[in-house]
GROMACS .gro file of C-alpha atoms in nm:
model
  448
    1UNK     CA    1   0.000   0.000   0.000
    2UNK     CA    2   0.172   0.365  -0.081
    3UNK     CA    3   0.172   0.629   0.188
    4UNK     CA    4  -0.074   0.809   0.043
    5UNK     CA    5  -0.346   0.541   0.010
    6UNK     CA    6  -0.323   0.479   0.361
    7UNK     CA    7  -0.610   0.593   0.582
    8UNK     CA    8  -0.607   0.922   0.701
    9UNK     CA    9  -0.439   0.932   1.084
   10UNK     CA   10  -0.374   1.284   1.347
   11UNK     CA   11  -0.043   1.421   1.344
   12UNK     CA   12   0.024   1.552   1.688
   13UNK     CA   13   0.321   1.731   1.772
   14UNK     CA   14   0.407   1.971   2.094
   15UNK     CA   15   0.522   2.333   2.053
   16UNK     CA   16   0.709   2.394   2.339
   17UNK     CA   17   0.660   2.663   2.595
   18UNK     CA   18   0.930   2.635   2.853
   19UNK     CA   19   0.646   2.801   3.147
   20UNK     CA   20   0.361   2.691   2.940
   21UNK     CA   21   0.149   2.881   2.716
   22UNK     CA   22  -0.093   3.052   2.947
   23UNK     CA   23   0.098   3.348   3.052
   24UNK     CA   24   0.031   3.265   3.439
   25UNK     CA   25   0.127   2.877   3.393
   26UNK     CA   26   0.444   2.945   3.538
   27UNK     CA   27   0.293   3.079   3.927
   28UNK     CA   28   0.077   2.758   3.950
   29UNK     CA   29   0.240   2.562   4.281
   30UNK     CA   30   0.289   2.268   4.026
   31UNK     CA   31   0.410   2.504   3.733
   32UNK     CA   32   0.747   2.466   3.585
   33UNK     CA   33   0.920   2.817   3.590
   34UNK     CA   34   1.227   2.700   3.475
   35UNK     CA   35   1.175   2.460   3.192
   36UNK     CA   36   1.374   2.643   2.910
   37UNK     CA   37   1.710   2.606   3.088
   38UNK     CA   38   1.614   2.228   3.300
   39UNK     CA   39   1.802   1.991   3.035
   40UNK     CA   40   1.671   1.724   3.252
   41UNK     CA   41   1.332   1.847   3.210
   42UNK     CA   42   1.379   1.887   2.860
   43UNK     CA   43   1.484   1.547   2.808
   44UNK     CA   44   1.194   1.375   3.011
   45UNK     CA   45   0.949   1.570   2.793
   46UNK     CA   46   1.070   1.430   2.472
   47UNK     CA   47   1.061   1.118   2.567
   48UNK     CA   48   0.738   1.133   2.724
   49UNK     CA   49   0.634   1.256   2.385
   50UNK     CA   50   0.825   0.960   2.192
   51UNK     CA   51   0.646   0.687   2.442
   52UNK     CA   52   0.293   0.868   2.318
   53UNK     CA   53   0.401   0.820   1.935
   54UNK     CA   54   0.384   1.185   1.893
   55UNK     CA   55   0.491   1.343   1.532
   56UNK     CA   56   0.746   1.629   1.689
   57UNK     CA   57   0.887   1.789   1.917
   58UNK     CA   58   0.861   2.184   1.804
   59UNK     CA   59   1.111   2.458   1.894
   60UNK     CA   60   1.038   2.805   1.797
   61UNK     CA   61   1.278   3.100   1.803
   62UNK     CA   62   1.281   3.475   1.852
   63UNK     CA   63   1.604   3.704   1.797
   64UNK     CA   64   1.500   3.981   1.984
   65UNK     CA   65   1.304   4.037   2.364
   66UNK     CA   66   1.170   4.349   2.486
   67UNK     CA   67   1.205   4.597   2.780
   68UNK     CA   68   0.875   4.553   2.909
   69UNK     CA   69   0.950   4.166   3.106
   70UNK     CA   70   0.620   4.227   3.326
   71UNK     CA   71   0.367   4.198   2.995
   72UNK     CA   72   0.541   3.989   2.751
   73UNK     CA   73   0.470   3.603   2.753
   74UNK     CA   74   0.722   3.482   3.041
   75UNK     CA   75   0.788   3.191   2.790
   76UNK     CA   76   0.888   3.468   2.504
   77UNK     CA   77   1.163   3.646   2.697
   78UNK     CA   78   1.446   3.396   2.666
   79UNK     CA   79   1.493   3.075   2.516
   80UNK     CA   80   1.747   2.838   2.400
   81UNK     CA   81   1.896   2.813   2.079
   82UNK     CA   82   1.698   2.545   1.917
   83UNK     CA   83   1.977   2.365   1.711
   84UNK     CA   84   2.173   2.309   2.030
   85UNK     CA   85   1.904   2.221   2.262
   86UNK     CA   86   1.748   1.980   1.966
   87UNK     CA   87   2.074   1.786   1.925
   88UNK     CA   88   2.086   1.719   2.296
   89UNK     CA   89   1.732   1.564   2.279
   90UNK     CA   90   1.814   1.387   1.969
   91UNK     CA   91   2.097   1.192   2.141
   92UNK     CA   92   1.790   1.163   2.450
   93UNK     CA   93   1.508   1.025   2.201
   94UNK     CA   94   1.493   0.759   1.876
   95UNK     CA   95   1.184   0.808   1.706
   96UNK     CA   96   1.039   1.129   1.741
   97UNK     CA   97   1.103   1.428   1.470
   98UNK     CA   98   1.280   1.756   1.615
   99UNK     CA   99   1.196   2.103   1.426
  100UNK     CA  100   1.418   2.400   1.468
  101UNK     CA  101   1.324   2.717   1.381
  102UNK     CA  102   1.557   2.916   1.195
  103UNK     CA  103   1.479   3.288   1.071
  104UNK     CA  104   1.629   3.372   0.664
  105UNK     CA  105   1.583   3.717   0.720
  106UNK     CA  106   1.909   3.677   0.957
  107UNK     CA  107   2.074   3.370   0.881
  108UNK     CA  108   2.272   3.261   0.571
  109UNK     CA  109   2.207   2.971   0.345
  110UNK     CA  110   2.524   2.756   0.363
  111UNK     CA  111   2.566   2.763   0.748
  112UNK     CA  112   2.197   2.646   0.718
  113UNK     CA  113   2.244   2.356   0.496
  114UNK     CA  114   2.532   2.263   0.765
  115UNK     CA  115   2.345   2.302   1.051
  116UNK     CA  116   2.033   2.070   0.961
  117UNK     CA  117   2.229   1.849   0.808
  118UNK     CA  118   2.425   1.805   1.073
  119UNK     CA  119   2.131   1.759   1.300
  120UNK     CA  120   2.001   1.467   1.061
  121UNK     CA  121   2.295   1.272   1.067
  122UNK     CA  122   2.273   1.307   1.437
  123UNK     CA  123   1.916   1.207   1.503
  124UNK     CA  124   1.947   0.920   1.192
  125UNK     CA  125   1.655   1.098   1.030
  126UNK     CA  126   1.426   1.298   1.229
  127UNK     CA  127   1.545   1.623   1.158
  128UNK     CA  128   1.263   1.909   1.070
  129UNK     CA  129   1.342   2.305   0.949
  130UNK     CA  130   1.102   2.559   1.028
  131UNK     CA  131   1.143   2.797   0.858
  132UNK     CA  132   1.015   3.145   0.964
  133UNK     CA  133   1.084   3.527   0.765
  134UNK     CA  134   1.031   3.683   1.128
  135UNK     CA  135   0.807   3.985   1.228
  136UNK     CA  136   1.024   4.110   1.518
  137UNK     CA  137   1.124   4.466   1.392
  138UNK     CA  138   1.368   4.508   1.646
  139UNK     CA  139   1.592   4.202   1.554
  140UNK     CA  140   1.732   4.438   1.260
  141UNK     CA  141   1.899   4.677   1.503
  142UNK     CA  142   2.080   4.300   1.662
  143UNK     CA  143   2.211   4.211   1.342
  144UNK     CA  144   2.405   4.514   1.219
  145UNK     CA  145   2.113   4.632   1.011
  146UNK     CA  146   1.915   4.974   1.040
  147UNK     CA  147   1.557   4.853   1.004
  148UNK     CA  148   1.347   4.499   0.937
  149UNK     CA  149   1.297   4.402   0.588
  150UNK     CA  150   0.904   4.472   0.402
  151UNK     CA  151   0.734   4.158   0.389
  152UNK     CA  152   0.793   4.123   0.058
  153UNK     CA  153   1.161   4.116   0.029
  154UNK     CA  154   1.172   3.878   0.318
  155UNK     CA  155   0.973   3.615   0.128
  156UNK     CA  156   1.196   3.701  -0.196
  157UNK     CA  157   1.462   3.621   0.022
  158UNK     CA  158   1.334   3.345   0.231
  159UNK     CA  159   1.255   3.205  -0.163
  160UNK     CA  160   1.572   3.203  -0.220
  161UNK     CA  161   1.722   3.068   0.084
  162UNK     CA  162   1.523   2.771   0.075
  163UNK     CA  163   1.600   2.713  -0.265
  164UNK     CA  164   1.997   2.701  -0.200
  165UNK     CA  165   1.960   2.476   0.077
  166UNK     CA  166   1.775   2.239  -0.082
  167UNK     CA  167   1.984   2.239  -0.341
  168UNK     CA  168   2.331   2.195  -0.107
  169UNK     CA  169   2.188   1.903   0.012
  170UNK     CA  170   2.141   1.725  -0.257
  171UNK     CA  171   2.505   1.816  -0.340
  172UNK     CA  172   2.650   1.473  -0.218
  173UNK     CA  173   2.490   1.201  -0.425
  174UNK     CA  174   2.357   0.889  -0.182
  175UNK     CA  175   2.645   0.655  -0.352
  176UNK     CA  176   2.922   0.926  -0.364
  177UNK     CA  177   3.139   0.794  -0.026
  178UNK     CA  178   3.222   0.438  -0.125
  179UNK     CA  179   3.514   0.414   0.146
  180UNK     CA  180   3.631   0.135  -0.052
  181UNK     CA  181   3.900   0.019   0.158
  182UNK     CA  182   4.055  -0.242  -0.134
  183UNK     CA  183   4.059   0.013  -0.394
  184UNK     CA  184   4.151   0.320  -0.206
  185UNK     CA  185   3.886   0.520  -0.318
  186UNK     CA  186   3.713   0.677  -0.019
  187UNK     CA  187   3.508   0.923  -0.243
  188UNK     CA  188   3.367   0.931  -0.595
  189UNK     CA  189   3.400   1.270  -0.702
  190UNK     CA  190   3.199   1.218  -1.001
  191UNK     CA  191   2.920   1.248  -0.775
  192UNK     CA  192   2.989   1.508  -0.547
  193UNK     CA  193   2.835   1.830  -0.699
  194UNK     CA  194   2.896   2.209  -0.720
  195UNK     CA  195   2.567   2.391  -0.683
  196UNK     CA  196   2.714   2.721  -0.862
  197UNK     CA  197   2.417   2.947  -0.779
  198UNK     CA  198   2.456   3.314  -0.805
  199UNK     CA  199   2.108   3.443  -0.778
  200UNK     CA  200   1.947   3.766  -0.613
  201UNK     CA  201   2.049   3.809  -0.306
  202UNK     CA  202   2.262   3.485  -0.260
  203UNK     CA  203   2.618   3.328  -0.433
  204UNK     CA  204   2.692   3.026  -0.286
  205UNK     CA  205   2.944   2.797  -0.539
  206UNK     CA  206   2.880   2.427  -0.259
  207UNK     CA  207   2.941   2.176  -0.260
  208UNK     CA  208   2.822   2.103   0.104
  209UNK     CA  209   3.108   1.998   0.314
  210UNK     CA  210   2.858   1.714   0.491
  211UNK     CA  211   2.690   1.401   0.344
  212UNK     CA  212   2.356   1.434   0.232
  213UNK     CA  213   2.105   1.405   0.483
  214UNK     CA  214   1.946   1.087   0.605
  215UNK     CA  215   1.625   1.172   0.477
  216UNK     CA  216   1.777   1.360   0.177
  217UNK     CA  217   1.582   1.622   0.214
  218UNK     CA  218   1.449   1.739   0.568
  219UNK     CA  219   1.054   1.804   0.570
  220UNK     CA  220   0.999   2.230   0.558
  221UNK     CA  221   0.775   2.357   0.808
  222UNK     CA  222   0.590   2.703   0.720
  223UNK     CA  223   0.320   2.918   0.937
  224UNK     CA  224   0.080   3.210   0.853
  225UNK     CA  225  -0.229   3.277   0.644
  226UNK     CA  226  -0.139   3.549   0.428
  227UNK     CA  227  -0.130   3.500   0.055
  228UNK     CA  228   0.221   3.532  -0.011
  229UNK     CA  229   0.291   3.243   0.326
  230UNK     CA  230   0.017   3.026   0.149
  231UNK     CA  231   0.198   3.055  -0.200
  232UNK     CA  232   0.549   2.966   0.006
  233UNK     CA  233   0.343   2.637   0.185
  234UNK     CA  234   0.224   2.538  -0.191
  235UNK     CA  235   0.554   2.520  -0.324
  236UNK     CA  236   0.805   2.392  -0.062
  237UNK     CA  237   0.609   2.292   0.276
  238UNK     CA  238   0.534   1.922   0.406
  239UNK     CA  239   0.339   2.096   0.708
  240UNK     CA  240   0.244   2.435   0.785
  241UNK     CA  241   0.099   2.560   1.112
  242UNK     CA  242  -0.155   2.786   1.145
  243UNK     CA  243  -0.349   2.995   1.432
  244UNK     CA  244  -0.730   3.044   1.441
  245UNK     CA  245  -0.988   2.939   1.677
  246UNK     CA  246  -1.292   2.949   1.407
  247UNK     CA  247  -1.331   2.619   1.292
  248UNK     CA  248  -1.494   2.789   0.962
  249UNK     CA  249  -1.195   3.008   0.934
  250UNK     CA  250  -0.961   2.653   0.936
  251UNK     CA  251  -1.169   2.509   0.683
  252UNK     CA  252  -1.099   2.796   0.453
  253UNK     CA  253  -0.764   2.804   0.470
  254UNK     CA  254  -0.721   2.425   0.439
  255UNK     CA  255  -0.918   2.439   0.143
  256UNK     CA  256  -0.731   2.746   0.014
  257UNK     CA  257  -0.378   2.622   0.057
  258UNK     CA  258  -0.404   2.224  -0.051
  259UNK     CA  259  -0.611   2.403  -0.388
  260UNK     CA  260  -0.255   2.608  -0.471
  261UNK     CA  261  -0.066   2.275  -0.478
  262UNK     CA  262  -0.148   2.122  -0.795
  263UNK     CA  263   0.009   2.433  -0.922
  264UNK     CA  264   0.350   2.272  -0.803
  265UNK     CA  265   0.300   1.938  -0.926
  266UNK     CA  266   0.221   1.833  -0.525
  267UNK     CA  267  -0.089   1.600  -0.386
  268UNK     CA  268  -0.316   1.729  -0.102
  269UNK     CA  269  -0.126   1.460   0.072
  270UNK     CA  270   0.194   1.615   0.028
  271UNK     CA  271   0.138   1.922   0.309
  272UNK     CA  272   0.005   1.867   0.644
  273UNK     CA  273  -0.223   2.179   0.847
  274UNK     CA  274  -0.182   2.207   1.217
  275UNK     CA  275  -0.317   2.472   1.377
  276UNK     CA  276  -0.198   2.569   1.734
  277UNK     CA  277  -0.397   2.360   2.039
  278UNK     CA  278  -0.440   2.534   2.366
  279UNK     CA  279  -0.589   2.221   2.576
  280UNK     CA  280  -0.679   2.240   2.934
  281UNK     CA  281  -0.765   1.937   3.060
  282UNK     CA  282  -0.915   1.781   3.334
  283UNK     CA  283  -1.049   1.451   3.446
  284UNK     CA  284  -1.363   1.608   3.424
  285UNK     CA  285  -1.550   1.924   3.313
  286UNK     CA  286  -1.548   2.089   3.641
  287UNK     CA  287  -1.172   2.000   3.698
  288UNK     CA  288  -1.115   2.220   3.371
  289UNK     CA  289  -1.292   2.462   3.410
  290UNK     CA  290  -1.149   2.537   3.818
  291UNK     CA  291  -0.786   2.510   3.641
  292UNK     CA  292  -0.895   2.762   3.368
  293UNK     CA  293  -1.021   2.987   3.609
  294UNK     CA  294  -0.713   2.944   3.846
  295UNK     CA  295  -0.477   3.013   3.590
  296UNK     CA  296  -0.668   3.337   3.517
  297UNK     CA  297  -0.661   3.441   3.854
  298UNK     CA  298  -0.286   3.446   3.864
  299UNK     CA  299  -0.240   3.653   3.508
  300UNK     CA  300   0.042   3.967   3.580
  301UNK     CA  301  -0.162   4.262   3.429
  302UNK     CA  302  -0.254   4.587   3.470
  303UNK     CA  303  -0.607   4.528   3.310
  304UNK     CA  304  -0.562   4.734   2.989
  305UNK     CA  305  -0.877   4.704   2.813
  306UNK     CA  306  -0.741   4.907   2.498
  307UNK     CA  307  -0.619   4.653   2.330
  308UNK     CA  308  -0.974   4.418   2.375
  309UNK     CA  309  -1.152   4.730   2.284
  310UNK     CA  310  -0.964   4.799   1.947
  311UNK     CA  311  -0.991   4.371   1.874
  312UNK     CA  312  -1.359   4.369   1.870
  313UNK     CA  313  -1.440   4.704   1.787
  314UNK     CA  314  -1.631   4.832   2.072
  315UNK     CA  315  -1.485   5.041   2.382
  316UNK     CA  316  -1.484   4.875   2.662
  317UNK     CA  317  -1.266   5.117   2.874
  318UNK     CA  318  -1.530   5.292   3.055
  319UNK     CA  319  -1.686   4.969   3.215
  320UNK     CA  320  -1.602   4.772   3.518
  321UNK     CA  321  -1.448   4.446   3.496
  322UNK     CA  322  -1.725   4.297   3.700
  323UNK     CA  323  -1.987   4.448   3.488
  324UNK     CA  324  -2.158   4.206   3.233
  325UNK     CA  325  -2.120   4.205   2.900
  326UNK     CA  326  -2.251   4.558   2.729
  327UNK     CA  327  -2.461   4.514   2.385
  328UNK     CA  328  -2.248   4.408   2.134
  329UNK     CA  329  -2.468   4.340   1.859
  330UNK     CA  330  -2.300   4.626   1.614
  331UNK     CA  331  -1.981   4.431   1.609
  332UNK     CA  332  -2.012   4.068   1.466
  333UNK     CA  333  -1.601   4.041   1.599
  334UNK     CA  334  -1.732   4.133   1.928
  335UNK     CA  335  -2.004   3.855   1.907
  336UNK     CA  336  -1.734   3.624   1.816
  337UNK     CA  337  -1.509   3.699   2.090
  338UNK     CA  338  -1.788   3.656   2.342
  339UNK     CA  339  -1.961   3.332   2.234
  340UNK     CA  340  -1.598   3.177   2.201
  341UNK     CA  341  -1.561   3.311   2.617
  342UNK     CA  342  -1.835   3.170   2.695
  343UNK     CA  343  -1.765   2.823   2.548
  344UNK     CA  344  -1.419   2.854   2.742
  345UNK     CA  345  -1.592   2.961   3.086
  346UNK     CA  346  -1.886   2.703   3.039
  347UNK     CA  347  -2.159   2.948   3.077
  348UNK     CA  348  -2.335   3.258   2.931
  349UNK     CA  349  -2.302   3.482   3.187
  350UNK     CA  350  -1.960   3.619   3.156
  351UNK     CA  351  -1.843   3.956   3.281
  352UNK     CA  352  -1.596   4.174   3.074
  353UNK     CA  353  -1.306   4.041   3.358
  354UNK     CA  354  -1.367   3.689   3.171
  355UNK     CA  355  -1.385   3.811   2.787
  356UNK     CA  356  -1.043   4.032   2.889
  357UNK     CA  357  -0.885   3.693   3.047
  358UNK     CA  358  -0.951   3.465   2.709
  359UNK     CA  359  -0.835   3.745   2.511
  360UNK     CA  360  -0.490   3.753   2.676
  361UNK     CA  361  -0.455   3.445   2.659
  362UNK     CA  362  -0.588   3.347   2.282
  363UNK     CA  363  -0.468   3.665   2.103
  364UNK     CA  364  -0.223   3.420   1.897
  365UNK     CA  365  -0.466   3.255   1.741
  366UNK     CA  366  -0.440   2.951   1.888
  367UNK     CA  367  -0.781   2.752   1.967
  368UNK     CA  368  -0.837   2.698   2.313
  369UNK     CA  369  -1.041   2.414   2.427
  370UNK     CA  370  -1.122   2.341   2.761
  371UNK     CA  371  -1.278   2.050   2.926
  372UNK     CA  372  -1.291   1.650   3.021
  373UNK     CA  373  -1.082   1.457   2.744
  374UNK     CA  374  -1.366   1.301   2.571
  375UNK     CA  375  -1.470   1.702   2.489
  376UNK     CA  376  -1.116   1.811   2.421
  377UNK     CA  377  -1.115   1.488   2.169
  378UNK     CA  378  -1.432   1.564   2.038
  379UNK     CA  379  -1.370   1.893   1.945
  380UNK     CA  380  -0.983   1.797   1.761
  381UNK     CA  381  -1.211   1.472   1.574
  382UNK     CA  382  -1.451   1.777   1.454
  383UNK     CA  383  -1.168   1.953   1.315
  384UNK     CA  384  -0.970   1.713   1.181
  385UNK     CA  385  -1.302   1.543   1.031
  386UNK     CA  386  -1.430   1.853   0.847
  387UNK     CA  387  -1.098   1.911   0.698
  388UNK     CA  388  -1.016   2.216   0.921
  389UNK     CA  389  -0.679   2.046   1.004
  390UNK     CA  390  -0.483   1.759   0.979
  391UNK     CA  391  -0.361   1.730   1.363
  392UNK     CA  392  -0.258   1.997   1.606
  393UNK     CA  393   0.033   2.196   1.711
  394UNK     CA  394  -0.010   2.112   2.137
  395UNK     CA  395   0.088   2.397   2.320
  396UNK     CA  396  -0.006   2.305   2.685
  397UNK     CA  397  -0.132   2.593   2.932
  398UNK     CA  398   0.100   2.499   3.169
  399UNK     CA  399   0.416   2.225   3.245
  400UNK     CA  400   0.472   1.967   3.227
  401UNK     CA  401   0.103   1.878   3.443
  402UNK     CA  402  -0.089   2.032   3.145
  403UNK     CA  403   0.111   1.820   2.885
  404UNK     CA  404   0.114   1.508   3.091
  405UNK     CA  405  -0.309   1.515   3.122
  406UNK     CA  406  -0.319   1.540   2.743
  407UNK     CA  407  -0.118   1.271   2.705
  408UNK     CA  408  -0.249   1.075   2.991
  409UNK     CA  409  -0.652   1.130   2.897
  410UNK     CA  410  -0.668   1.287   2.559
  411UNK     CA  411  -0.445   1.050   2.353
  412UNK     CA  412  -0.562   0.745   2.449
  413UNK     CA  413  -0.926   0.867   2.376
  414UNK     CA  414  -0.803   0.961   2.044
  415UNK     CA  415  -0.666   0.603   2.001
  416UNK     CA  416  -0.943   0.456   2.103
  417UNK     CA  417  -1.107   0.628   1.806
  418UNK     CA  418  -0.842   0.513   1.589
  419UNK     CA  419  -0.738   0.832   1.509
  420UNK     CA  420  -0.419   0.867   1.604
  421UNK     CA  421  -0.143   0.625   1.572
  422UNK     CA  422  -0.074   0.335   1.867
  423UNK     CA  423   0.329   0.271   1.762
  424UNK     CA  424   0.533   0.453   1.508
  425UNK     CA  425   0.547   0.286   1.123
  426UNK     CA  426   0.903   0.457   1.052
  427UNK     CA  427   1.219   0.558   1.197
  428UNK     CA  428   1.213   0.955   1.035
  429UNK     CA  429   1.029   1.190   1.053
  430UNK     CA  430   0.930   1.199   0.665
  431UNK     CA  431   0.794   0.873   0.746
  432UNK     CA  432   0.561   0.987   1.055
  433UNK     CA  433   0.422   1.231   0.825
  434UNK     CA  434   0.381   0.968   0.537
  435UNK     CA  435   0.637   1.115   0.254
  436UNK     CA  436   0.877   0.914   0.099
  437UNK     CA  437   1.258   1.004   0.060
  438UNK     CA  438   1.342   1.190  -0.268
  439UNK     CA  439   1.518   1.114  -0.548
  440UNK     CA  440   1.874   1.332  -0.524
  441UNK     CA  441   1.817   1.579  -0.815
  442UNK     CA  442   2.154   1.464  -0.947
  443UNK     CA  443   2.014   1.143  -0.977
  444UNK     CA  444   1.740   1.236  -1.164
  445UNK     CA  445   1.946   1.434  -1.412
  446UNK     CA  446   2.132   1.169  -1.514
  447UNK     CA  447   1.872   0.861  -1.506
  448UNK     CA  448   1.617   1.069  -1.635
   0.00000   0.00000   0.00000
């Protein structure tokens, strides 16, 4: 049976937030507040992951922090460099696939190639590239430069990029190291390749100095929902992630994106949509609900209602936080808001302290379910059943006790559905996903 004939299964991966997602997840009693620097830690969560047959381990990446600490996401101020800490875990794990996060706009192509390769050979195959353009304005002034590129000249360059390091992977044919220890010959230079690309904004002559990778070429990870991200997920993405909490707005997208890939000679089957997963779980309703309301309780803020106000288009700033909800039929984003804080809170009669609370904590996008893990499961079967998503990027509220209920309740339920996978098929990570290695384009040229 090929990959792509086989019946439809989850991909479930974890996007890791050292403190947790929820910005108060690290003052819980049980909440990690150290889990970016805790190698241990670190460790024990991957494999926890690997023993649930989860796709990935995710690492994301910023290149600049800010000088307000008190309001920015405690798990956003500082991080670890995700090559180094994903080549620890890969020497900690077997099966699972690790996904840095590297930014073009700052980064060059042939350290790149080097450093993902490297990082395949290491993990024998489970090596993922995210690759991100990067919004952060203020990570010009760290790197020399005056201002942050216009979107469009980051995606001409991220373009590029990609296109180079694909192309110095594939610069070592699979047969090109015989080590032939009778002959002499260690390497066949006949198939060892200069890639000779002067382009735009890049002139790199390659070879690569390091064997291509085990997987020959690592799986791309894009996010976003723009046009110009969608047209970059068409042509070179085997999963993109996404944020939105409308299940309508998912099925759009997923229609929108997997409809641009014919244009690249690619299958539906060929890209993967995981939108972020905020899950709080309990062992039942009411246990959810009390931890979604704790972890509210313990947000740092100063109760700014501006930035609600401006989101759903009415101004809340002369109410108090106890009051009830004000009329809010003249703005259908308003309406939105609300009915998705209500779903979160479990009842209709929210006050304006409860819409503020979801909205700092869901203004990423991300969907936030809460509840027993038959409803959490319910609501990711919906999604991934109307073609809203293919699995979920799981960003637990809190760590590791809001990872370890997912994976103690939710996964099994999914399981049990036969949803999601009960041992792993492969040994890479192009395999968990389904996609077979590639052909080395040197190959091809001279086969045919």
């Amino acid at each position: 049976m090929s990959m792509s004939s086989k019946r439809r299964q989850l991909h479930l991966g974890l996007f890791l937030f050292g403190t947790g997602y929820h910005p108060a997840g690290w003052r819980l009693p049980e909440g990690k507040t150290d889990g970016a620097y805790d190698p241990q830690f670190l460790k024990e969560v991957a494999q926890k992951l690997e023993k649930a047959k989860f796709d990935f381990f995710f690492l994301g990446d910023r290149l600049a922090t800010s000088a307000d600490m008190q309001h920015l996401f405690p798990s956003q101020m500082t991080r670890l460099e995700p090559f180094t800490m994903l080549s620890y875990l890969a020497a900690a794990t077997d099966k699972i696939g690790l996904i840095g996060t590297v930014n073009t706009t700052y980064a060059e192509p042939y350290n790149i190639a080097r450093f993902t390769a490297s990082l395949d050979h290491l993990s024998r195959g489970r090596a993922s590239w995210n690759v991100v353009t990067g919004s952060d304005t203020r990570a010009a002034l760290n790197f020399s430069r005056e201002k942050h590129w216009d979107n469009a000249k980051r995606y001409d360059y991220a373009e590029e990029f990609i296109e180079i390091v694909s192309g110095l992977w594939d610069t070592w044919e699979d047969d090109s190291l015989p080590r032939d220890k009778a002959s002499g010959v260690f390497a066949d230079g006949s198939k060892v390749h200069a890639l000779d690309h002067v382009g735009e904004h890049f002139s790199v002559a390659g070879p690569l100095n390091i064997l291509r990778p085990i997987q020959g070429q690592l799986p791309l990870i894009t996010a976003g929902t723009s046009l110009r991200s969608q047209m970059l997920a068409a042509q070179y993405s085997d999963m993109v992630f996404t944020g939105t909490n409308v299940k309508e707005v998912a099925v759009k997208f997923y229609q929108e994106v997997k409809g641009r890939l014919p244009e690249y000679g690619r299958e539906a089957t060929d890209l993967k949509v995981l939108p972020g997963l905020v899950p709080i779980v309990g062992r039942t309703e009411e246990e959810a609900r009390a931890k979604y309301a704790e972890l509210n309780e313990l947000v740092v803020t100063d109760f700014d209602l501006g930035p609600l106000s401006d989101k759903i288009g009415i101004d809340l700033r002369g109410y108090s936080l106890e009051d009830p909800l004000p009329d809010l039929s003249a703005s259908e984003a308003a309406l939105h808001w609300a009915d998705l804080a209500r779903g979160a809170n479990g009842r209709e009669d929210i006050t304006i302290r409860d819409l503020f609370y979801f909205f700092t904590v869901t203004v990423r996008g991300h969907l936030l379910v809460v509840g027993s893990a038959q409803q959490v499961a319910d609501i990711i079967e919906e999604w991934f059943r109307d073609e809203a998503a293919d699995g979920f990027n799981v960003c637990p509220p809190y760590m590791p006790g809001g990872l370890e209920l997912f994976l103690e309740l939710v996964v099994p339920e999914l399981q049990r559905r036969g949803l999601f996978r009960t041992e792993y098929e492969g040994s890479t990570f192009r395999e968990h996903l389904g996609l077979s290695r590639p052909r080395n384009r040197y190959d091809l040229i001279a086969k045919g």
